[in-house]
């Protein structure tokens, strides 16, 4: 057995034993992630797995004083390649945290400062999204995870890259922040022309979502762990917990409405959470009925975002979520779009 790189923390035999006992987190045909106590173990059968690069990158980030989860082992076992990282105690991925909490602007400013600091120290994270950033809810600190797409390069080259490549992670806050708040963050990191950056961001992202939606739709309906899980023929939102599933209520509409919810997730427009879909009954279930008053004028910005897809809505279709942006309650509007169901 050969080693790509490792610390003295584990032997490959110990890692293989831990992996056999660990709890599955997500998997594909060639890669799997499992959790064993305070450790996450990645396994990949391919020769070009990239674990050695990720392990070395994590070390360079840590040496540069940037927050990253501890990478403890990287090596090859009998059946494939392993990477072991430590857990970030009391933490949750930022995208998941924002589904339940709306922190003050200081929270978002800290992440903006981290994005700026990465660049200032010569690192470009080409896959920097809110699922790759963990937040410790006790210490209120952050740590990067899954850093295989981080590259170190000369500052002159970094500074000549498009701002959309350098600061794309900040655009992911549009699911919880209004346009004015986003512009505040853009100014903080030194983006020139924040207003134009915002408009270009929406145009580019929405064009990309149109292109990738057919692939996402197939993944959702097949029970791909990143989006849904399939149990006894029923599809469950992969992010729904037991309490949310137990409290779910029937809503009008079947498969198209279920898919519409995931489409809105991609567009980052808040809406009622779709909890599960029963194909046999063509029945969709969602979180409990939203009883807050209509979103009114606060829904105008969200309506304008849907205009990119020629989806008409009215202020009465939205509900005040009580946490910043309104939620779209009339999911049938999106479900009626042909591209939602087209194969």
Coordinates of C-alpha atoms in Angstrom, one line a residue, residues 2 4 16 19-20 24 26-34 41-51 75-83:
X2 CA 1.4 3.4 -1.0
X4 CA 0.2 10.0 -1.2
X16 CA -10.0 1.3 6.3
X19 CA -14.5 3.6 7.0
X20 CA -16.2 0.2 7.3
X24 CA -22.7 7.1 5.1
X26 CA -23.3 10.9 0.5
X27 CA -22.1 8.8 -2.3
X28 CA -21.8 8.4 -6.1
X29 CA -20.6 5.7 -8.4
X30 CA -17.0 6.4 -7.7
X31 CA -16.8 8.5 -4.5
X32 CA -18.3 8.2 -1.0
X33 CA -18.2 10.3 2.2
X34 CA -18.8 8.8 5.6
X41 CA -13.6 10.0 5.6
X42 CA -13.7 10.5 1.8
X43 CA -13.1 7.4 -0.4
X44 CA -12.5 7.5 -4.1
X45 CA -11.8 4.6 -6.5
X46 CA -10.2 6.7 -9.2
X47 CA -6.5 7.3 -9.8
X48 CA -7.1 11.0 -10.4
X49 CA -9.0 11.5 -7.1
X50 CA -7.2 14.7 -6.2
X51 CA -6.9 14.0 -2.5
X75 CA -3.3 7.7 1.5
X76 CA -4.2 4.7 -0.6
X77 CA -5.7 1.5 0.7
X78 CA -6.4 -1.9 -0.9
X79 CA -9.6 -0.7 -2.7
X80 CA -9.0 3.0 -3.3
X81 CA -7.9 6.3 -1.9
X82 CA -8.8 7.9 1.4
X83 CA -8.8 11.4 2.9

